[in-house]
Amino acid sequence: MASETEYERVQAPCSCDFQLCRHAGMSMEHSPGGTEPPPRRGPSVDLDPTGIVTGKSPDRQRRQFLNYSFYRLDPLFRRLPADEQRVAALGFIELVRKWESSDDLILRTYSLVGLRADVDFMIWRIAFDPLCFQSMEAAIRRSQLGAYLLQVHSLLSLQRRSPYVNKMKGAGEGVELLPGEGKYLFVYPFTKTRSWYRLSPHARQGMMDEHIAASAPFKGVRLNTSNSYGIDDQDFVVAFDSDYPQEFVDLVGRLRYTEASLYTQRDTPMFACAKAPIDTILAQLANVD
């Protein structure tokens, strides 16, 4: 089984609603609600990513993919005879534990029972090959319990080192994550407005610096942000790992006041997930004791 320490401790690319900024010289006429696009001060991206001009090698670094899959159990399952529920549940527990012991991926399970109405539990999967997620999902759908499970949401992303956090002294402290360390995981898809990407690197860096400074006091909240460009609908998947949900609420409330929050296009749905083994989750959902 892949250990937690094998999860790459990558600084979070903080491009979420909590991104912050203090960009000197940014006037109101260049705000997100203005009619004129903000000025550009140099290239915002690598203009030669494949090395055609410079001859450098393209980035083929081996990276980890992340998948957050949210499921709802059909209420019809609870109307089955208790013995049938128990057999199906035991088969599903065995399936999940088999994948937990796999060398190909890291797996964590979370309950949302009583925390959200539209989903019951979440499986967080991390692997170098996204086809591992497909293989496990196929096994779930072939299982007896799988006939009563609906995959309501599935968020796919890729871990990537942040272009922002190492630009200032001390940046990135407290934003590294080992998966599933906290009692809670707060997850949501995140997309920036198009005007965010028209800002200069200098402007965006200022917002990130503000973000890091505003987040620094919240030592009990660990951030993991991963990229979804091209592989899912959102720009990022944001996940906060913590033992203290009240501290997370205070953190997000504080970050609403930051300048970069103006560039948020989407940051819902938000999922509050409580870490739990799969047998505990099924005991919450059906008559499987």
Short mmCIF file of C-alpha atoms in Angstrom, two decimals:
data_model
loop_
_atom_site.label_atom_id
_atom_site.label_comp_id
_atom_site.label_asym_id
_atom_site.label_seq_id
_atom_site.Cartn_x
_atom_site.Cartn_y
_atom_site.Cartn_z
CA MET A 1 0.00 0.00 0.00
CA ALA A 2 1.31 3.40 -0.90
CA SER A 3 2.13 5.22 2.30
CA GLU A 4 1.06 8.75 3.13
CA THR A 5 4.66 9.90 2.91
CA GLU A 6 4.71 8.87 -0.75
CA TYR A 7 2.19 11.61 -1.49
CA GLU A 8 4.18 14.42 -3.04
CA ARG A 9 4.34 17.33 -0.65
CA VAL A 10 3.75 19.98 -3.27
CA GLN A 11 3.21 23.59 -2.38
CA ALA A 12 -0.40 24.46 -3.10
CA PRO A 13 -1.04 26.57 -6.20
CA CYS A 14 -3.19 29.05 -4.29
CA SER A 15 -5.33 30.27 -7.14
CA CYS A 16 -8.59 30.01 -5.28
CA ASP A 17 -11.13 32.31 -3.75
CA PHE A 18 -8.71 32.80 -0.90
CA GLN A 19 -6.02 34.11 -3.22
CA LEU A 20 -5.03 37.46 -2.12
CA CYS A 21 -3.44 40.48 -3.39
CA ARG A 22 -1.95 43.81 -2.83
CA HIS A 23 -1.05 45.04 -6.25
CA ALA A 24 0.46 48.47 -6.19
CA GLY A 25 -0.97 50.86 -8.71
CA MET A 26 -4.12 48.86 -9.57
CA SER A 27 -6.79 51.52 -9.99
CA MET A 28 -10.56 51.14 -9.72
CA GLU A 29 -10.94 51.54 -13.47
CA HIS A 30 -9.13 48.25 -13.90
CA SER A 31 -11.27 46.35 -11.41
CA PRO A 32 -13.04 43.13 -12.51
CA GLY A 33 -16.29 45.04 -12.90
CA GLY A 34 -14.77 47.72 -15.12
CA THR A 35 -15.32 48.00 -18.85
CA GLU A 36 -11.66 48.15 -19.80
CA PRO A 37 -9.34 45.13 -19.45
CA PRO A 38 -6.45 45.59 -17.03
CA PRO A 39 -3.06 46.44 -18.49
CA ARG A 40 -0.65 43.66 -19.34
CA ARG A 41 2.98 44.00 -18.33
CA GLY A 42 4.81 41.17 -19.99
CA PRO A 43 4.04 37.53 -20.80
CA SER A 44 1.83 35.70 -18.32
CA VAL A 45 2.85 32.21 -19.40
CA ASP A 46 5.83 30.35 -20.76
CA LEU A 47 5.82 31.29 -24.44
CA ASP A 48 7.89 28.26 -25.44
CA PRO A 49 6.54 25.29 -23.42
CA THR A 50 7.56 22.66 -25.99
CA GLY A 51 11.09 24.00 -26.51
CA ILE A 52 10.65 24.70 -30.23
CA VAL A 53 12.52 28.01 -29.98
CA THR A 54 14.92 27.45 -27.10
CA GLY A 55 15.49 23.75 -27.59
CA LYS A 56 14.60 22.91 -23.99
CA SER A 57 12.80 19.67 -23.21
CA PRO A 58 9.04 19.80 -22.57
CA ASP A 59 7.87 19.13 -19.03
CA ARG A 60 7.27 15.38 -18.77
CA GLN A 61 7.50 15.25 -14.98
CA ARG A 62 5.67 12.35 -13.34
CA ARG A 63 2.83 13.87 -11.31
CA GLN A 64 -0.01 12.65 -9.19
CA PHE A 65 -3.64 12.85 -10.29
CA LEU A 66 -6.38 13.35 -7.71
CA ASN A 67 -10.01 12.26 -7.86
CA TYR A 68 -12.75 13.24 -5.43
CA SER A 69 -15.81 11.02 -6.06
CA PHE A 70 -19.07 11.68 -4.21
CA TYR A 71 -21.78 9.01 -3.94
CA ARG A 72 -25.39 8.79 -2.85
CA LEU A 73 -27.01 5.52 -1.78
CA ASP A 74 -30.45 4.87 -3.25
CA PRO A 75 -33.03 4.72 -0.40
CA LEU A 76 -34.37 1.55 -2.02
CA PHE A 77 -31.33 -0.25 -0.63
CA ARG A 78 -32.56 0.26 2.93
CA ARG A 79 -35.81 -1.50 2.05
CA LEU A 80 -34.03 -4.71 1.15
CA PRO A 81 -34.03 -7.57 3.67
CA ALA A 82 -31.35 -7.05 6.31
CA ASP A 83 -29.38 -10.10 5.16
CA GLU A 84 -29.19 -8.79 1.59
CA GLN A 85 -28.03 -5.39 2.84
CA ARG A 86 -25.37 -7.02 4.97
CA VAL A 87 -24.00 -9.20 2.15
CA ALA A 88 -23.84 -6.27 -0.28
CA ALA A 89 -22.18 -4.05 2.33
CA LEU A 90 -19.56 -6.65 3.23
CA GLY A 91 -18.72 -7.11 -0.44
CA PHE A 92 -18.29 -3.37 -0.87
CA ILE A 93 -16.12 -3.09 2.24
CA GLU A 94 -13.89 -5.85 0.88
CA LEU A 95 -13.66 -4.07 -2.48
CA VAL A 96 -12.63 -0.75 -0.92
CA ARG A 97 -10.07 -2.38 1.38
CA LYS A 98 -8.56 -4.21 -1.57
CA TRP A 99 -7.98 -0.91 -3.34
CA GLU A 100 -6.71 0.67 -0.12
CA SER A 101 -3.95 -1.94 -0.06
CA SER A 102 -3.04 -1.37 -3.71
CA ASP A 103 0.41 -0.04 -4.55
CA ASP A 104 -1.09 1.93 -7.42
CA LEU A 105 -3.06 4.51 -5.48
CA ILE A 106 -3.68 6.21 -2.15
CA LEU A 107 -7.30 6.07 -0.97
CA ARG A 108 -9.22 7.88 1.79
CA THR A 109 -12.93 7.63 2.64
CA TYR A 110 -15.17 10.34 4.12
CA SER A 111 -18.76 10.51 5.34
CA LEU A 112 -21.15 13.33 4.48
CA VAL A 113 -24.13 11.76 6.26
CA GLY A 114 -26.00 14.57 8.02
CA LEU A 115 -23.60 17.16 6.59
CA ARG A 116 -25.01 17.48 3.09
CA ALA A 117 -28.31 16.34 1.59
CA ASP A 118 -27.31 15.32 -1.93
CA VAL A 119 -24.36 13.00 -1.20
CA ASP A 120 -23.61 10.37 1.45
CA PHE A 121 -19.88 9.66 1.20
CA MET A 122 -16.74 10.54 -0.71
CA ILE A 123 -13.75 8.53 -1.89
CA TRP A 124 -10.52 10.51 -2.35
CA ARG A 125 -8.12 8.74 -4.71
CA ILE A 126 -4.56 9.71 -5.64
CA ALA A 127 -2.54 7.95 -8.37
CA PHE A 128 0.12 8.59 -10.99
CA ASP A 129 -2.13 6.96 -13.60
CA PRO A 130 -5.72 8.30 -13.83
CA LEU A 131 -6.81 4.99 -15.35
CA CYS A 132 -6.57 3.57 -11.82
CA PHE A 133 -9.63 5.65 -10.96
CA GLN A 134 -11.44 4.20 -13.95
CA SER A 135 -10.57 0.63 -12.96
CA MET A 136 -11.79 1.09 -9.40
CA GLU A 137 -14.98 2.80 -10.54
CA ALA A 138 -15.72 -0.08 -12.90
CA ALA A 139 -15.31 -2.51 -9.99
CA ILE A 140 -17.69 -0.41 -7.86
CA ARG A 141 -20.36 -0.45 -10.56
CA ARG A 142 -20.10 -4.22 -10.94
CA SER A 143 -20.55 -4.78 -7.21
CA GLN A 144 -23.85 -5.66 -5.56
CA LEU A 145 -23.95 -2.38 -3.65
CA GLY A 146 -22.90 -0.50 -6.78
CA ALA A 147 -26.32 -1.17 -8.30
CA TYR A 148 -27.71 1.20 -5.65
CA LEU A 149 -24.98 3.86 -5.80
CA LEU A 150 -25.13 7.07 -7.81
CA GLN A 151 -21.90 8.96 -8.43
CA VAL A 152 -23.25 12.48 -7.98
CA HIS A 153 -19.99 14.43 -8.41
CA SER A 154 -16.51 13.49 -9.58
CA LEU A 155 -13.69 16.06 -9.54
CA LEU A 156 -10.44 15.30 -11.38
CA SER A 157 -7.22 17.27 -10.98
CA LEU A 158 -3.43 17.15 -11.20
CA GLN A 159 -0.90 18.12 -8.55
CA ARG A 160 1.40 20.90 -9.65
CA ARG A 161 3.86 23.13 -7.85
CA SER A 162 2.57 26.63 -7.26
CA PRO A 163 4.08 29.46 -9.32
CA TYR A 164 3.38 31.87 -6.45
CA VAL A 165 4.32 30.59 -3.02
CA ASN A 166 8.09 30.70 -3.32
CA LYS A 167 8.22 34.32 -4.47
CA MET A 168 8.29 35.76 -0.96
CA LYS A 169 10.23 34.89 2.18
CA GLY A 170 8.43 32.29 4.25
CA ALA A 171 5.78 31.71 1.59
CA GLY A 172 4.26 28.28 1.58
CA GLU A 173 4.75 27.59 5.27
CA GLY A 174 1.80 25.67 6.62
CA VAL A 175 0.25 24.92 3.22
CA GLU A 176 1.69 21.45 2.63
CA LEU A 177 -0.55 18.44 3.04
CA LEU A 178 -0.37 14.75 3.73
CA PRO A 179 -3.69 13.32 2.54
CA GLY A 180 -6.31 12.62 5.15
CA GLU A 181 -4.42 13.87 8.18
CA GLY A 182 -7.32 15.87 9.58
CA LYS A 183 -10.71 14.79 10.89
CA TYR A 184 -12.34 16.89 8.17
CA LEU A 185 -11.72 17.62 4.53
CA PHE A 186 -13.40 20.65 2.92
CA VAL A 187 -13.53 20.26 -0.86
CA TYR A 188 -14.86 22.33 -3.72
CA PRO A 189 -14.26 23.11 -7.40
CA PHE A 190 -12.84 26.55 -8.10
CA THR A 191 -12.71 28.71 -11.23
CA LYS A 192 -11.21 32.19 -11.69
CA THR A 193 -12.71 34.81 -13.99
CA ARG A 194 -11.13 35.35 -17.40
CA SER A 195 -10.05 38.83 -16.30
CA TRP A 196 -7.79 37.17 -13.69
CA TYR A 197 -5.72 35.64 -16.47
CA ARG A 198 -5.39 39.01 -18.21
CA LEU A 199 -3.62 40.48 -15.21
CA SER A 200 0.14 40.76 -15.28
CA PRO A 201 2.24 38.25 -13.31
CA HIS A 202 3.17 41.12 -10.98
CA ALA A 203 -0.49 41.84 -10.20
CA ARG A 204 -1.35 38.21 -9.58
CA GLN A 205 1.71 37.73 -7.39
CA GLY A 206 0.63 40.63 -5.22
CA MET A 207 -2.72 38.95 -4.68
CA MET A 208 -1.05 35.69 -3.79
CA ASP A 209 1.19 37.44 -1.30
CA GLU A 210 -1.85 38.94 0.40
CA HIS A 211 -3.51 35.54 0.42
CA ILE A 212 -0.56 33.89 2.10
CA ALA A 213 -0.31 36.65 4.70
CA ALA A 214 -4.03 36.51 5.51
CA SER A 215 -3.99 32.71 5.78
CA ALA A 216 -0.86 32.48 7.93
CA PRO A 217 -2.57 32.74 11.37
CA PHE A 218 -4.75 29.68 10.69
CA LYS A 219 -2.21 27.03 11.61
CA GLY A 220 -4.80 24.29 12.06
CA VAL A 221 -5.90 24.37 8.42
CA ARG A 222 -3.77 22.73 5.72
CA LEU A 223 -4.35 23.60 2.08
CA ASN A 224 -4.05 21.42 -1.01
CA THR A 225 -4.92 22.92 -4.37
CA SER A 226 -4.62 20.93 -7.59
CA ASN A 227 -5.09 21.91 -11.24
CA SER A 228 -7.96 20.82 -13.49
CA TYR A 229 -7.16 22.75 -16.67
CA GLY A 230 -8.25 20.68 -19.64
CA ILE A 231 -9.34 17.60 -17.70
CA ASP A 232 -12.44 18.85 -15.83
CA ASP A 233 -14.86 21.78 -15.81
CA GLN A 234 -13.17 23.83 -13.06
CA ASP A 235 -9.73 25.47 -13.00
CA PHE A 236 -8.76 23.92 -9.66
CA VAL A 237 -9.97 21.56 -6.97
CA VAL A 238 -9.41 23.06 -3.52
CA ALA A 239 -9.18 20.83 -0.44
CA PHE A 240 -8.59 22.02 3.14
CA ASP A 241 -7.58 19.42 5.70
CA SER A 242 -8.28 20.23 9.36
CA ASP A 243 -9.41 19.02 12.77
CA TYR A 244 -11.15 22.33 13.38
CA PRO A 245 -14.15 23.22 11.18
CA GLN A 246 -14.70 26.46 13.11
CA GLU A 247 -11.20 27.62 12.15
CA PHE A 248 -11.90 26.85 8.50
CA VAL A 249 -15.09 28.96 8.65
CA ASP A 250 -13.09 31.87 10.10
CA LEU A 251 -10.41 31.47 7.43
CA VAL A 252 -12.83 31.54 4.50
CA GLY A 253 -14.73 34.45 6.04
CA ARG A 254 -11.52 36.47 6.33
CA LEU A 255 -10.48 35.70 2.77
CA ARG A 256 -13.77 37.01 1.39
CA TYR A 257 -12.39 40.50 2.08
CA THR A 258 -9.28 40.07 -0.04
CA GLU A 259 -8.80 41.65 -3.44
CA ALA A 260 -8.48 38.39 -5.35
CA SER A 261 -11.93 37.33 -4.16
CA LEU A 262 -13.26 39.77 -6.77
CA TYR A 263 -11.93 37.40 -9.43
CA THR A 264 -13.87 34.33 -8.27
CA GLN A 265 -16.21 32.94 -10.89
CA ARG A 266 -17.22 29.69 -9.19
CA ASP A 267 -16.50 28.11 -5.81
CA THR A 268 -19.46 25.77 -5.30
CA PRO A 269 -20.63 23.18 -4.44
CA MET A 270 -18.76 23.04 -1.15
CA PHE A 271 -18.42 19.70 0.63
CA ALA A 272 -17.69 19.25 4.35
CA CYS A 273 -16.38 15.68 4.65
CA ALA A 274 -15.75 13.79 7.90
CA LYS A 275 -13.00 11.16 7.74
CA ALA A 276 -14.34 7.65 8.44
CA PRO A 277 -13.56 4.05 7.44
CA ILE A 278 -15.87 2.55 4.87
CA ASP A 279 -17.50 0.10 7.31
CA THR A 280 -18.48 3.00 9.60
CA ILE A 281 -19.94 4.89 6.65
CA LEU A 282 -22.09 1.96 5.54
CA ALA A 283 -23.30 1.45 9.12
CA GLN A 284 -24.54 5.05 8.99
CA LEU A 285 -26.40 4.41 5.74
CA ALA A 286 -28.04 1.00 6.09
CA ASN A 287 -28.87 -1.95 8.33
CA VAL A 288 -25.50 -3.69 8.15
CA ASP A 289 -24.60 -4.20 11.83
#
